[in-house]
Amino acid sequence: MGEVVRAKWLARAAIGCGTAAVGVLAAGAGLRGALVVGVGVAALALIAVGVWWALSRRGPARWLGALLAVAAPVGAVALVVGAETWPWVLGAVALWSAGLSLGRSALRSARGPREVREREAPGPRRPVLIMNPESGGGKVREFHLADRARELGAEVVLLDPSAGPEQDVALLAERAVADGADLLGVAGGDGTQALVAQVAARHGLPFLVVAAGTRNHFALDLGLDRDDPASGLDALTDGVELRVDLGEVAGRAFVNNVSFGTYAEVVRNPEYRDAKASTVLAMLPDLLVGYAGTELRAEVGGEVLERPQAVLVSNNPYDAGDLLDPGRRSRLDLGRLGVLGVRVDGAAQAAELALRGTNAEAVRTLVGREVLVTAEAARIPVAVDGEALELDVPVRCVIRPGALRVRVPRRRPGAVRPAPPLSWGLLSRLAAGRVEANEGAR
């Protein structure tokens, strides 16, 4: 009940700030204020068009797009200053921004807590942790993770950076199980975590995550402290278990997502690892304009995505409904795959995508237990938790509900539930007390 009351007052404050922003702009700038608003909207559209040209074109058109993306906001600021309305505009922007922030907090509170349920479980007697010394720029060394794990009674297997892809991480995990390990853990990237997680799930063993990768998306959604990877080791002595789902694509596990289309085409380029930015810029025009890759078709629960440029299949749906709060999953135990399909055919759609995020017409979001991706080619590139692979067509993705026992520290930051897409109508009903907790929650 406390969260509902808090959400109500936050919604009222948000509406108050929004109303005040409009009032300040109207009172201080008058008709020129309306012109300023129009200029701002036009600038946003021009920025989106400029970015689209910069990404989807080569040569002079790319430079023209980059120039437009920079010139549009500069021109908008010049017009505001020239009209001598900038103090009022600045005040209105500050109030509007505060209203947006309060509104998101209100909607997040209205959704209520939705964390994965914790379970008490006895601690491991013979834990084995596989650590990648090079992952995340050397976090294993930086945070002395191997020494700390050994102090807590764990056996540590350090991967050999010189072995490269020839090093079979799953085989190392299987050997650890054969030698009597009763917990498997990983200090490394999400791709390595998925390989070991699959072995842990196969044998019904608890799995421990140490946030020693670059992005640590799985650790984030488990509620772990990504800024202090060593804190994940506290689960060895004072931990609880979470039962979470495990995604599977063509028999291979994934903890985060599987990408088809544009991103997968980029990741499989051998130059991508050493020169990410230049490789992306070189390949995007062919992938976005007419899409030079293999045409895809994705089927999800009877619905079909035809010729998407990109398809993202995630282990449980992402919460975000816009671009301000992307890439978060507050639940990993819903037993559903999230599917995001994108097709952008021109600058207008690119502008809408920039302004509306996943609510744009260029984006389709679906949910299902199984996803089947087909193409005319015999094999297609697929990025599995960021790792580049080529898989036989058709490619089948499924969800394995509750397949993974994850042991986490009892004391941890916890998963933060993103707010749903901002809706002033929903905020108005919430402020009036006409919305129950969790309305709109997935």
Short mmCIF file of C-alpha atoms in Angstrom, two decimals:
data_model
loop_
_atom_site.label_atom_id
_atom_site.label_comp_id
_atom_site.label_asym_id
_atom_site.label_seq_id
_atom_site.Cartn_x
_atom_site.Cartn_y
_atom_site.Cartn_z
CA MET A 1 0.00 0.00 0.00
CA GLY A 2 2.90 2.36 0.76
CA GLU A 3 4.14 2.07 -2.82
CA VAL A 4 0.68 2.89 -4.17
CA VAL A 5 0.45 6.06 -2.05
CA ARG A 6 3.98 7.04 -3.06
CA ALA A 7 3.14 6.49 -6.72
CA LYS A 8 0.02 8.67 -6.38
CA TRP A 9 1.94 11.63 -4.96
CA LEU A 10 4.77 11.25 -7.44
CA ALA A 11 2.20 11.30 -10.26
CA ARG A 12 0.65 14.49 -8.87
CA ALA A 13 4.07 16.11 -8.63
CA ALA A 14 4.87 15.06 -12.20
CA ILE A 15 1.65 16.56 -13.53
CA GLY A 16 2.31 19.70 -11.53
CA CYS A 17 5.77 20.10 -13.05
CA GLY A 18 4.45 19.46 -16.54
CA THR A 19 1.67 22.01 -16.13
CA ALA A 20 4.10 24.54 -14.67
CA ALA A 21 6.46 24.03 -17.63
CA VAL A 22 3.67 24.87 -20.09
CA GLY A 23 2.64 27.85 -17.97
CA VAL A 24 6.17 29.23 -17.76
CA LEU A 25 6.66 28.92 -21.50
CA ALA A 26 3.31 30.52 -22.27
CA ALA A 27 3.67 33.36 -19.75
CA GLY A 28 7.27 34.22 -20.51
CA ALA A 29 7.52 33.63 -24.23
CA GLY A 30 3.96 33.96 -25.53
CA LEU A 31 3.58 33.19 -29.21
CA ARG A 32 7.33 33.00 -29.56
CA GLY A 33 7.22 30.11 -27.08
CA ALA A 34 5.04 28.12 -29.45
CA LEU A 35 7.53 28.86 -32.21
CA VAL A 36 10.35 27.63 -29.99
CA VAL A 37 8.49 24.36 -29.36
CA GLY A 38 8.02 23.90 -33.08
CA VAL A 39 11.70 24.59 -33.68
CA GLY A 40 12.65 22.03 -31.04
CA VAL A 41 10.49 19.31 -32.57
CA ALA A 42 11.83 20.08 -36.04
CA ALA A 43 15.39 19.95 -34.70
CA LEU A 44 14.80 16.50 -33.24
CA ALA A 45 13.44 15.26 -36.55
CA LEU A 46 16.40 16.72 -38.45
CA ILE A 47 18.84 15.14 -36.01
CA ALA A 48 17.22 11.74 -36.60
CA VAL A 49 17.37 12.23 -40.40
CA GLY A 50 21.00 13.31 -40.17
CA VAL A 51 21.96 10.30 -38.07
CA TRP A 52 20.14 8.00 -40.53
CA TRP A 53 22.07 9.43 -43.47
CA ALA A 54 25.34 9.22 -41.55
CA LEU A 55 24.76 5.54 -40.82
CA SER A 56 23.12 4.39 -44.03
CA ARG A 57 25.11 6.32 -46.66
CA ARG A 58 28.72 6.62 -47.77
CA GLY A 59 30.83 9.49 -49.08
CA PRO A 60 29.38 13.03 -49.25
CA ALA A 61 25.89 11.90 -48.14
CA ARG A 62 27.37 10.51 -44.91
CA TRP A 63 29.20 13.75 -44.18
CA LEU A 64 26.07 15.76 -45.01
CA GLY A 65 24.07 13.65 -42.55
CA ALA A 66 26.68 14.15 -39.82
CA LEU A 67 26.66 17.91 -40.50
CA LEU A 68 22.86 18.01 -40.32
CA ALA A 69 22.83 16.09 -37.03
CA VAL A 70 25.19 18.68 -35.52
CA ALA A 71 23.77 21.79 -37.19
CA ALA A 72 20.13 21.13 -36.24
CA PRO A 73 20.56 21.51 -32.45
CA VAL A 74 23.03 24.38 -32.90
CA GLY A 75 20.54 26.22 -35.12
CA ALA A 76 17.70 25.57 -32.67
CA VAL A 77 19.73 27.02 -29.79
CA ALA A 78 20.65 30.06 -31.91
CA LEU A 79 16.99 30.74 -32.71
CA VAL A 80 16.01 30.46 -29.06
CA VAL A 81 18.76 32.83 -27.97
CA GLY A 82 17.97 35.23 -30.81
CA ALA A 83 14.33 35.37 -29.80
CA GLU A 84 15.42 36.34 -26.26
CA THR A 85 13.25 33.61 -24.82
CA TRP A 86 16.06 31.39 -23.51
CA PRO A 87 15.52 32.08 -19.76
CA TRP A 88 11.89 31.03 -20.02
CA VAL A 89 12.70 28.09 -22.27
CA LEU A 90 15.43 26.95 -19.89
CA GLY A 91 13.03 27.11 -16.97
CA ALA A 92 10.34 25.23 -18.89
CA VAL A 93 12.82 22.54 -19.94
CA ALA A 94 13.98 22.11 -16.35
CA LEU A 95 10.39 21.75 -15.09
CA TRP A 96 9.45 19.39 -17.92
CA SER A 97 12.52 17.24 -17.24
CA ALA A 98 11.64 17.07 -13.57
CA GLY A 99 8.10 16.07 -14.51
CA LEU A 100 9.37 13.27 -16.74
CA SER A 101 11.65 11.97 -14.00
CA LEU A 102 8.88 12.07 -11.39
CA GLY A 103 6.45 10.46 -13.83
CA ARG A 104 8.78 7.54 -14.47
CA SER A 105 9.30 7.07 -10.74
CA ALA A 106 5.53 7.10 -10.22
CA LEU A 107 4.88 4.47 -12.88
CA ARG A 108 7.75 2.33 -11.62
CA SER A 109 6.33 2.46 -8.07
CA ALA A 110 2.85 1.61 -9.37
CA ARG A 111 4.21 -1.55 -10.90
CA GLY A 112 5.37 -2.73 -7.51
CA PRO A 113 8.14 -5.18 -6.66
CA ARG A 114 8.59 -8.03 -9.11
CA GLU A 115 11.88 -9.63 -8.18
CA VAL A 116 12.58 -13.30 -8.60
CA ARG A 117 11.71 -15.24 -5.46
CA GLU A 118 14.68 -16.20 -3.26
CA ARG A 119 15.15 -19.70 -1.85
CA GLU A 120 17.29 -20.80 1.07
CA ALA A 121 19.82 -23.47 0.09
CA PRO A 122 22.86 -25.00 1.79
CA GLY A 123 26.23 -23.57 0.81
CA PRO A 124 28.55 -25.48 -1.54
CA ARG A 125 31.23 -27.79 -0.18
CA ARG A 126 33.32 -28.00 -3.35
CA PRO A 127 32.71 -24.99 -5.58
CA VAL A 128 34.67 -24.58 -8.82
CA LEU A 129 34.98 -21.20 -10.54
CA ILE A 130 36.18 -20.72 -14.11
CA MET A 131 37.81 -17.32 -14.61
CA ASN A 132 38.88 -15.48 -17.75
CA PRO A 133 41.83 -13.20 -16.85
CA GLU A 134 41.30 -11.05 -19.96
CA SER A 135 37.56 -10.49 -19.64
CA GLY A 136 36.35 -6.98 -18.94
CA GLY A 137 39.81 -5.52 -19.48
CA GLY A 138 41.40 -7.69 -16.78
CA LYS A 139 38.92 -7.47 -13.90
CA VAL A 140 39.99 -10.85 -12.53
CA ARG A 141 43.43 -9.40 -11.82
CA GLU A 142 42.22 -5.91 -10.91
CA PHE A 143 39.87 -7.16 -8.19
CA HIS A 144 42.04 -10.14 -7.12
CA LEU A 145 39.11 -12.45 -7.79
CA ALA A 146 41.10 -15.69 -7.95
CA ASP A 147 42.79 -15.08 -4.60
CA ARG A 148 39.52 -14.05 -2.99
CA ALA A 149 37.72 -17.13 -4.30
CA ARG A 150 40.46 -19.45 -3.02
CA GLU A 151 40.27 -17.79 0.41
CA LEU A 152 36.57 -18.68 0.46
CA GLY A 153 37.30 -22.33 -0.31
CA ALA A 154 36.69 -22.43 -4.06
CA GLU A 155 38.83 -24.14 -6.67
CA VAL A 156 39.76 -21.74 -9.45
CA VAL A 157 40.34 -22.69 -13.09
CA LEU A 158 42.05 -19.88 -14.98
CA LEU A 159 41.51 -19.82 -18.73
CA ASP A 160 44.58 -19.47 -20.93
CA PRO A 161 44.23 -16.25 -22.97
CA SER A 162 46.65 -17.60 -25.60
CA ALA A 163 44.44 -20.65 -26.27
CA GLY A 164 41.71 -18.53 -27.90
CA PRO A 165 38.53 -20.21 -29.14
CA GLU A 166 40.22 -23.62 -29.05
CA GLN A 167 39.76 -23.65 -25.28
CA ASP A 168 36.61 -25.65 -24.55
CA VAL A 169 34.99 -23.94 -21.57
CA ALA A 170 32.07 -26.38 -21.46
CA LEU A 171 34.52 -29.31 -21.35
CA LEU A 172 36.34 -27.71 -18.40
CA ALA A 173 33.01 -27.39 -16.59
CA GLU A 174 32.11 -31.02 -17.32
CA ARG A 175 35.46 -32.15 -15.94
CA ALA A 176 34.87 -30.14 -12.79
CA VAL A 177 31.51 -31.89 -12.32
CA ALA A 178 33.13 -35.28 -12.89
CA ASP A 179 35.70 -34.43 -10.21
CA GLY A 180 32.97 -33.72 -7.67
CA ALA A 181 32.13 -30.02 -8.00
CA ASP A 182 28.80 -29.12 -6.35
CA LEU A 183 28.71 -25.53 -7.69
CA LEU A 184 29.95 -24.04 -10.96
CA GLY A 185 30.77 -20.38 -11.29
CA VAL A 186 32.14 -17.98 -13.90
CA ALA A 187 34.10 -14.76 -13.76
CA GLY A 188 33.93 -13.67 -17.37
CA GLY A 189 31.69 -12.44 -20.15
CA ASP A 190 28.09 -13.40 -20.79
CA GLY A 191 29.07 -15.81 -23.56
CA THR A 192 31.32 -17.79 -21.21
CA GLN A 193 28.65 -17.69 -18.52
CA ALA A 194 26.10 -19.23 -20.87
CA LEU A 195 28.38 -22.17 -21.72
CA VAL A 196 28.97 -23.01 -18.06
CA ALA A 197 25.36 -22.30 -17.11
CA GLN A 198 24.25 -24.95 -19.58
CA VAL A 199 26.49 -27.53 -17.88
CA ALA A 200 25.23 -26.49 -14.44
CA ALA A 201 21.62 -26.77 -15.57
CA ARG A 202 22.24 -30.17 -17.16
CA HIS A 203 23.54 -31.55 -13.85
CA GLY A 204 21.14 -29.63 -11.59
CA LEU A 205 23.98 -27.76 -9.88
CA PRO A 206 23.86 -24.19 -8.59
CA PHE A 207 25.53 -21.56 -10.77
CA LEU A 208 27.41 -18.49 -9.54
CA VAL A 209 27.97 -15.29 -11.54
CA VAL A 210 30.89 -12.92 -10.94
CA ALA A 211 30.48 -9.66 -12.87
CA ALA A 212 33.93 -9.68 -14.49
CA GLY A 213 32.81 -9.16 -18.10
CA THR A 214 32.57 -5.97 -20.11
CA ARG A 215 28.83 -5.26 -19.90
CA ASN A 216 27.61 -7.90 -17.45
CA HIS A 217 23.98 -7.74 -18.58
CA PHE A 218 23.07 -11.03 -16.89
CA ALA A 219 24.64 -9.87 -13.62
CA LEU A 220 22.71 -6.61 -13.89
CA ASP A 221 19.37 -8.38 -14.26
CA LEU A 222 20.23 -10.71 -11.36
CA GLY A 223 20.64 -7.61 -9.20
CA LEU A 224 24.39 -8.02 -8.63
CA ASP A 225 26.83 -5.18 -8.00
CA ARG A 226 28.65 -4.68 -11.31
CA ASP A 227 30.97 -2.05 -9.81
CA ASP A 228 32.30 -4.52 -7.24
CA PRO A 229 32.72 -7.93 -8.91
CA ALA A 230 34.29 -9.42 -5.78
CA SER A 231 31.01 -8.96 -3.92
CA GLY A 232 29.51 -11.71 -6.07
CA LEU A 233 31.80 -14.18 -4.30
CA ASP A 234 29.96 -13.52 -1.03
CA ALA A 235 27.36 -15.97 -2.32
CA LEU A 236 29.80 -18.78 -1.49
CA THR A 237 29.39 -18.20 2.24
CA ASP A 238 26.16 -16.21 2.60
CA GLY A 239 23.94 -16.75 -0.39
CA VAL A 240 20.44 -17.61 -1.56
CA GLU A 241 19.21 -19.26 -4.74
CA LEU A 242 17.12 -17.92 -7.58
CA ARG A 243 15.38 -20.20 -10.06
CA VAL A 244 15.66 -18.55 -13.45
CA ASP A 245 14.98 -19.49 -17.07
CA LEU A 246 17.59 -20.40 -19.63
CA GLY A 247 17.28 -19.64 -23.33
CA GLU A 248 18.40 -22.15 -25.91
CA VAL A 249 19.18 -21.70 -29.59
CA ALA A 250 19.98 -24.73 -31.74
CA GLY A 251 20.86 -26.64 -28.59
CA ARG A 252 23.19 -23.92 -27.22
CA ALA A 253 22.27 -21.98 -24.08
CA PHE A 254 22.04 -18.20 -23.85
CA VAL A 255 21.53 -16.11 -20.72
CA ASN A 256 20.77 -12.78 -22.43
CA ASN A 257 19.82 -12.78 -26.09
CA VAL A 258 20.32 -14.03 -29.61
CA SER A 259 20.63 -11.57 -32.51
CA PHE A 260 19.83 -12.15 -36.16
CA GLY A 261 20.28 -9.79 -39.08
CA THR A 262 22.20 -6.52 -38.91
CA TYR A 263 24.03 -6.98 -35.61
CA ALA A 264 24.88 -10.61 -36.32
CA GLU A 265 26.30 -9.65 -39.73
CA VAL A 266 28.53 -7.02 -38.10
CA VAL A 267 29.75 -9.24 -35.25
CA ARG A 268 30.85 -12.04 -37.57
CA ASN A 269 33.20 -9.70 -39.44
CA PRO A 270 36.77 -10.69 -38.39
CA GLU A 271 37.73 -7.00 -38.15
CA TYR A 272 34.96 -6.22 -35.64
CA ARG A 273 36.86 -7.22 -32.48
CA ASP A 274 39.83 -4.96 -33.19
CA ALA A 275 38.04 -2.05 -34.86
CA LYS A 276 34.39 -2.01 -33.79
CA ALA A 277 33.46 1.55 -34.78
CA SER A 278 35.06 1.56 -38.23
CA THR A 279 33.70 -1.90 -39.05
CA VAL A 280 30.16 -0.89 -38.10
CA LEU A 281 30.33 2.31 -40.16
CA ALA A 282 31.70 0.41 -43.15
CA MET A 283 29.00 -2.29 -43.08
CA LEU A 284 25.86 -0.43 -42.02
CA PRO A 285 25.02 1.18 -45.41
CA ASP A 286 24.77 -2.22 -47.09
CA LEU A 287 22.81 -3.67 -44.18
CA LEU A 288 20.35 -0.81 -43.69
CA VAL A 289 19.62 0.34 -47.24
CA GLY A 290 18.00 -2.62 -48.94
CA TYR A 291 19.66 -4.94 -46.39
CA ALA A 292 22.51 -6.81 -48.04
CA GLY A 293 22.26 -9.75 -45.64
CA THR A 294 20.07 -12.81 -45.98
CA GLU A 295 16.36 -11.97 -45.78
CA LEU A 296 14.84 -13.35 -42.61
CA ARG A 297 11.44 -14.55 -41.48
CA ALA A 298 10.60 -15.11 -37.82
CA GLU A 299 7.58 -16.97 -36.46
CA VAL A 300 6.45 -16.46 -32.88
CA GLY A 301 3.30 -18.12 -31.56
CA GLY A 302 1.46 -17.92 -34.88
CA GLU A 303 2.61 -14.37 -35.66
CA VAL A 304 5.15 -13.65 -38.37
CA LEU A 305 7.86 -11.02 -38.82
CA GLU A 306 8.51 -10.64 -42.56
CA ARG A 307 11.90 -9.45 -43.81
CA PRO A 308 13.12 -7.75 -40.63
CA GLN A 309 16.55 -6.13 -40.74
CA ALA A 310 17.20 -7.22 -37.18
CA VAL A 311 15.62 -9.70 -34.77
CA LEU A 312 16.49 -9.89 -31.09
CA VAL A 313 15.32 -12.91 -29.11
CA SER A 314 15.83 -12.53 -25.36
CA ASN A 315 15.74 -14.85 -22.38
CA ASN A 316 12.58 -13.22 -20.92
CA PRO A 317 11.26 -9.93 -22.33
CA TYR A 318 12.99 -6.62 -21.78
CA ASP A 319 10.99 -4.15 -19.71
CA ALA A 320 11.87 -0.97 -21.55
CA GLY A 321 9.22 0.60 -23.74
CA ASP A 322 11.34 3.49 -24.97
CA LEU A 323 14.95 4.46 -25.58
CA LEU A 324 15.51 6.18 -22.23
CA ASP A 325 15.59 2.99 -20.18
CA PRO A 326 16.75 0.17 -22.45
CA GLY A 327 18.10 -3.29 -21.91
CA ARG A 328 16.69 -4.34 -18.53
CA ARG A 329 14.82 -7.45 -17.44
CA SER A 330 13.35 -7.24 -13.95
CA ARG A 331 12.19 -10.86 -14.21
CA LEU A 332 14.08 -13.89 -15.45
CA ASP A 333 11.48 -16.46 -14.47
CA LEU A 334 8.44 -15.71 -16.63
CA GLY A 335 8.99 -18.69 -18.94
CA ARG A 336 8.77 -16.54 -22.08
CA LEU A 337 11.10 -15.37 -24.81
CA GLY A 338 10.99 -11.71 -25.74
CA VAL A 339 11.17 -10.93 -29.46
CA LEU A 340 12.03 -7.56 -30.98
CA GLY A 341 11.89 -7.13 -34.76
CA VAL A 342 13.10 -3.97 -36.51
CA ARG A 343 12.74 -2.81 -40.09
CA VAL A 344 13.63 0.77 -41.02
CA ASP A 345 13.05 1.69 -44.68
CA GLY A 346 13.97 5.35 -44.71
CA ALA A 347 14.72 8.58 -42.92
CA ALA A 348 11.10 9.14 -41.84
CA GLN A 349 10.96 5.82 -40.05
CA ALA A 350 14.40 6.47 -38.57
CA ALA A 351 13.12 9.78 -37.17
CA GLU A 352 10.06 8.08 -35.69
CA LEU A 353 12.28 5.37 -34.19
CA ALA A 354 14.46 8.02 -32.56
CA LEU A 355 11.44 9.86 -31.16
CA ARG A 356 9.20 6.93 -30.14
CA GLY A 357 11.65 4.10 -29.49
CA THR A 358 10.07 0.67 -29.37
CA ASN A 359 6.63 2.25 -29.83
CA ALA A 360 7.57 3.19 -33.42
CA GLU A 361 5.91 1.40 -36.33
CA ALA A 362 9.33 0.15 -37.45
CA VAL A 363 9.47 -2.04 -34.34
CA ARG A 364 7.39 -5.08 -33.42
CA THR A 365 7.54 -6.69 -30.01
CA LEU A 366 6.27 -10.21 -29.42
CA VAL A 367 6.40 -12.80 -26.64
CA GLY A 368 6.39 -16.58 -26.93
CA ARG A 369 7.84 -19.88 -25.81
CA GLU A 370 9.41 -20.68 -29.17
CA VAL A 371 10.82 -18.65 -32.07
CA LEU A 372 11.60 -20.10 -35.48
CA VAL A 373 13.85 -18.05 -37.76
CA THR A 374 14.04 -19.08 -41.42
CA ALA A 375 15.86 -17.81 -44.49
CA GLU A 376 16.60 -18.90 -48.04
CA ALA A 377 20.25 -19.54 -47.13
CA ALA A 378 21.37 -22.86 -45.66
CA ARG A 379 23.26 -21.13 -42.83
CA ILE A 380 22.96 -17.65 -41.34
CA PRO A 381 25.09 -15.57 -38.96
CA VAL A 382 23.82 -15.46 -35.38
CA ALA A 383 25.19 -13.57 -32.38
CA VAL A 384 24.63 -15.61 -29.20
CA ASP A 385 25.27 -13.46 -26.11
CA GLY A 386 27.57 -11.38 -28.30
CA GLU A 387 29.49 -14.35 -29.71
CA ALA A 388 29.50 -14.72 -33.51
CA LEU A 389 28.28 -18.07 -34.85
CA GLU A 390 26.83 -19.53 -38.04
CA LEU A 391 23.85 -21.86 -37.59
CA ASP A 392 21.86 -24.13 -39.88
CA VAL A 393 18.47 -22.87 -41.04
CA PRO A 394 15.85 -23.04 -39.67
CA VAL A 395 17.09 -21.75 -36.31
CA ARG A 396 14.90 -22.65 -33.35
CA CYS A 397 14.96 -20.70 -30.08
CA VAL A 398 13.18 -22.05 -26.99
CA ILE A 399 12.90 -21.20 -23.32
CA ARG A 400 13.65 -23.65 -20.52
CA PRO A 401 11.62 -22.40 -17.55
CA GLY A 402 13.36 -22.59 -14.18
CA ALA A 403 16.24 -24.60 -15.63
CA LEU A 404 19.00 -22.71 -13.82
CA ARG A 405 19.72 -22.47 -10.10
CA VAL A 406 21.65 -19.23 -9.58
CA ARG A 407 23.33 -18.63 -6.25
CA VAL A 408 23.59 -14.92 -5.42
CA PRO A 409 24.74 -12.95 -2.34
CA ARG A 410 22.03 -12.41 0.22
CA ARG A 411 22.99 -8.73 0.30
CA ARG A 412 23.07 -7.20 -3.17
CA PRO A 413 21.69 -4.07 -4.88
CA GLY A 414 18.77 -5.96 -6.46
CA ALA A 415 17.15 -5.57 -9.85
CA VAL A 416 15.65 -2.17 -10.64
CA ARG A 417 12.38 -2.33 -12.54
CA PRO A 418 12.29 0.19 -15.38
CA ALA A 419 9.21 2.34 -15.76
CA PRO A 420 6.72 1.52 -18.51
CA PRO A 421 6.39 3.94 -21.44
CA LEU A 422 5.47 7.36 -20.08
CA SER A 423 1.75 8.05 -20.42
CA TRP A 424 0.27 11.28 -19.11
CA GLY A 425 -3.19 9.69 -19.23
CA LEU A 426 -2.04 6.85 -16.97
CA LEU A 427 -0.34 9.37 -14.69
CA SER A 428 -3.59 11.35 -14.45
CA ARG A 429 -5.54 8.24 -13.44
CA LEU A 430 -2.81 7.31 -10.98
CA ALA A 431 -2.84 10.80 -9.44
CA ALA A 432 -6.62 10.54 -9.04
CA GLY A 433 -6.30 7.15 -7.34
CA ARG A 434 -8.04 5.27 -10.17
CA VAL A 435 -5.12 2.91 -10.94
CA GLU A 436 -4.32 -0.26 -9.03
CA ALA A 437 -0.73 -1.28 -8.33
CA ASN A 438 0.95 -3.16 -11.15
CA GLU A 439 -1.37 -1.80 -13.87
CA GLY A 440 0.36 -2.26 -17.16
CA ALA A 441 2.97 -4.57 -15.71
CA ARG A 442 4.00 -7.45 -17.87
#
